[in-house]
Coordinates of C-alpha atoms in Angstrom, one line a residue:
X1 CA 0.0 0.0 0.0
X2 CA 1.2 3.5 -0.9
X3 CA 1.3 5.9 2.0
X4 CA 0.8 9.7 1.8
X5 CA 1.0 12.4 4.5
X6 CA -2.3 13.9 5.7
X7 CA -2.0 17.7 6.4
X8 CA -4.2 20.2 8.1
X9 CA -5.1 23.6 6.6
X10 CA -2.0 25.2 8.0
X11 CA 0.3 22.7 6.2
X12 CA 1.3 20.6 9.3
X13 CA 1.3 16.8 9.1
X14 CA -1.4 15.3 11.3
X15 CA -1.4 11.6 10.2
X16 CA -0.9 9.3 7.2
X17 CA -3.3 7.7 4.8
X18 CA -2.9 4.5 2.8
X19 CA -3.6 4.5 -0.9
X20 CA -4.5 1.4 -2.9
X21 CA -1.6 0.4 -5.2
X22 CA -4.0 -0.8 -7.9
X23 CA -5.5 2.7 -8.1
X24 CA -2.9 5.2 -7.2
X25 CA 0.3 3.4 -8.2
X26 CA -0.2 1.7 -11.6
X27 CA 1.9 2.0 -14.7
X28 CA 1.0 5.1 -16.7
X29 CA 0.6 4.9 -20.5
X30 CA 0.2 8.2 -22.3
X31 CA -1.7 6.6 -25.2
X32 CA -4.5 5.5 -22.9
X33 CA -4.7 9.0 -21.3
X34 CA -4.7 10.7 -24.7
X35 CA -7.5 8.6 -26.0
X36 CA -9.8 9.3 -23.0
X37 CA -9.0 13.0 -22.9
X38 CA -9.7 13.2 -26.7
X39 CA -13.0 11.6 -26.1
X40 CA -13.9 14.0 -23.3
X41 CA -13.1 17.0 -25.3
X42 CA -15.0 15.7 -28.3
X43 CA -18.1 15.1 -26.2
X44 CA -17.9 18.7 -24.9
X45 CA -18.2 20.1 -28.5
X46 CA -21.5 21.7 -29.0
X47 CA -21.8 20.9 -32.7
X48 CA -24.3 23.7 -33.1
X49 CA -22.7 25.5 -36.0
X50 CA -25.3 25.6 -38.8
X51 CA -26.1 27.6 -41.9
X52 CA -29.0 27.7 -44.3
X53 CA -28.5 25.8 -47.5
X54 CA -30.3 26.6 -50.8
X55 CA -33.3 24.5 -49.9
X56 CA -33.6 26.3 -46.5
X57 CA -33.9 29.8 -47.9
X58 CA -37.3 31.4 -48.1
X59 CA -37.9 32.9 -51.6
X60 CA -39.6 32.5 -54.9
X61 CA -38.7 29.6 -57.2
X62 CA -39.7 31.6 -60.2
X63 CA -37.0 32.1 -62.9
X64 CA -35.7 35.7 -62.5
X65 CA -35.7 36.5 -66.2
X66 CA -35.9 34.8 -69.5
X67 CA -33.2 32.4 -70.5
X68 CA -32.0 34.1 -73.6
X69 CA -31.6 37.6 -75.0
X70 CA -30.8 39.6 -71.9
X71 CA -27.0 39.3 -72.0
X72 CA -27.0 38.2 -68.4
X73 CA -26.1 34.8 -66.9
X74 CA -28.7 32.1 -67.1
X75 CA -29.9 32.6 -63.5
X76 CA -32.8 30.5 -62.4
X77 CA -33.4 31.2 -58.7
X78 CA -33.1 34.0 -56.1
X79 CA -31.9 31.3 -53.7
X80 CA -28.8 30.6 -55.6
X81 CA -25.5 30.6 -53.6
X82 CA -24.2 33.0 -56.1
X83 CA -26.7 35.7 -55.1
X84 CA -26.8 37.9 -52.1
X85 CA -29.1 36.3 -49.5
X86 CA -28.9 32.9 -51.2
X87 CA -28.1 29.6 -49.5
X88 CA -24.6 28.6 -48.5
X89 CA -22.8 25.8 -50.4
X90 CA -21.5 22.9 -48.3
X91 CA -21.8 24.9 -45.1
X92 CA -21.7 23.4 -41.6
X93 CA -24.8 21.6 -40.3
X94 CA -25.8 20.3 -36.8
X95 CA -23.5 17.5 -35.8
X96 CA -22.7 15.5 -32.7
X97 CA -19.0 14.8 -32.2
X98 CA -19.6 12.5 -29.2
X99 CA -18.2 9.0 -29.1
X100 CA -17.3 6.5 -26.4
X101 CA -14.3 4.4 -25.6
X102 CA -14.8 1.1 -23.6
X103 CA -15.7 1.4 -20.0
X104 CA -12.6 -0.6 -18.9
X105 CA -10.4 1.8 -20.8
X106 CA -12.0 4.9 -19.2
X107 CA -11.6 3.3 -15.7
X108 CA -8.0 2.4 -16.4
X109 CA -7.2 5.9 -17.7
X110 CA -8.7 7.4 -14.4
X111 CA -6.4 5.1 -12.4
X112 CA -3.4 6.2 -14.5
X113 CA -4.3 9.9 -14.1
X114 CA -4.4 9.5 -10.3
X115 CA -1.2 7.5 -10.4
X116 CA 0.6 10.1 -12.4
X117 CA -0.2 12.7 -9.8
X118 CA 1.0 10.4 -6.9
X119 CA 4.1 9.3 -8.7
X120 CA 5.0 12.9 -9.7
X121 CA 4.5 14.0 -6.0
X122 CA 1.7 16.3 -7.0
X123 CA -0.9 14.6 -4.8
X124 CA -1.8 16.1 -1.4
X125 CA -4.3 15.0 1.2
X126 CA -5.9 17.4 3.7
X127 CA -8.0 16.2 6.6
X128 CA -10.6 19.0 6.4
X129 CA -11.2 22.6 5.6
X130 CA -14.0 22.9 8.1
X131 CA -15.6 26.2 7.0
X132 CA -18.4 27.3 9.2
X133 CA -19.4 30.1 6.8
X134 CA -19.0 31.2 3.2
X135 CA -15.7 33.1 3.2
X136 CA -13.4 33.0 0.2
X137 CA -10.5 34.6 2.2
X138 CA -10.4 31.6 4.5
X139 CA -9.8 29.3 1.6
X140 CA -7.3 31.6 0.0
X141 CA -5.3 31.6 3.3
X142 CA -5.5 27.8 3.6
X143 CA -4.2 27.4 0.0
X144 CA -1.4 29.8 0.7
X145 CA -0.3 27.9 3.8
X146 CA -0.4 24.7 1.7
X147 CA 1.6 26.5 -1.0
X148 CA -1.0 25.7 -3.7
X149 CA -1.7 28.0 -6.6
X150 CA -3.3 25.6 -9.1
X151 CA -5.2 22.6 -8.0
X152 CA -8.2 20.3 -8.4
X153 CA -9.8 19.7 -5.0
X154 CA -11.8 16.5 -4.6
X155 CA -14.5 16.3 -1.9
X156 CA -16.6 13.3 -0.9
X157 CA -19.9 15.0 -0.5
X158 CA -21.7 18.3 -0.9
X159 CA -20.1 21.1 1.0
X160 CA -21.9 24.3 0.1
X161 CA -19.8 26.6 2.3
X162 CA -16.5 25.3 0.8
X163 CA -17.8 25.1 -2.8
X164 CA -19.1 28.7 -2.8
X165 CA -16.0 30.0 -1.0
X166 CA -13.7 28.6 -3.6
X167 CA -15.5 29.0 -6.9
X168 CA -14.1 32.5 -7.7
X169 CA -10.4 31.6 -6.9
X170 CA -8.3 31.5 -10.0
X171 CA -6.7 28.2 -10.8
X172 CA -8.8 26.3 -8.3
X173 CA -11.7 23.8 -9.1
X174 CA -13.7 21.8 -6.6
X175 CA -15.2 18.5 -7.7
X176 CA -16.9 15.6 -6.0
X177 CA -15.7 12.0 -6.2
X178 CA -18.5 11.0 -8.6
X179 CA -17.5 13.7 -11.0
X180 CA -13.8 12.9 -11.0
X181 CA -12.4 12.7 -14.5
X182 CA -9.1 12.3 -16.4
X183 CA -9.2 15.7 -18.1
X184 CA -9.5 17.7 -14.9
X185 CA -6.9 15.7 -13.1
X186 CA -4.3 16.3 -15.8
X187 CA -5.4 19.9 -16.4
X188 CA -4.4 21.1 -12.8
X189 CA -0.9 21.0 -11.5
X190 CA -1.9 19.6 -8.0
X191 CA -4.5 17.0 -7.0
X192 CA -5.7 17.8 -3.5
X193 CA -7.9 15.2 -1.9
X194 CA -9.9 15.6 1.3
X195 CA -9.1 12.6 3.4
X196 CA -12.7 11.4 3.5
X197 CA -12.8 11.3 -0.4
X198 CA -10.1 8.6 -0.6
X199 CA -12.6 5.8 0.3
X200 CA -15.1 7.1 -2.3
X201 CA -12.5 7.1 -5.0
X202 CA -11.3 3.6 -4.1
X203 CA -14.9 2.4 -3.9
X204 CA -15.7 3.8 -7.3
X205 CA -12.6 2.2 -9.0
X206 CA -12.2 -1.1 -7.1
X207 CA -15.3 -2.7 -8.6

């Protein structure tokens, strides 16, 4: 079992916590992480870019003028892409970019992301923040004492005071164990776990 120090909000060591080796200390493969991150980013794409084609334009279908004798091009429709206000040729349409990779691969990638933070010594565990009120300055001070500027903070349950106090701090994101994902773990420099969240993470990934 891997062991990590548990700190309090002032940065002092108060105890130690054990981390499951099959979750926090597995071999990391960049190709697996890349595939899952690519999937996450693709699923976030809105795919709402859309234009009106020739058949979508409202307008008369009557031929604008006679075929011959005018000296003009042989124009047949006011909806032609060649005319102002006409339809767009081969323009973007509504599209879903979403796709899935196998569940086993997603779970393995999450274990690898956690392991990369532990092996790189960028994983910290705090016993509790214990906010009794919504106060951003309290969280800012705690993070300064822990020497953290950019971090993903993982909690085990809803904590309104902490979540609201930290939502406007630059470089900090709070997420619950059920929302933990590969992209966010790799995006932030430090992974900060509340001690109570470890069991939730291990319970989610041990099955």
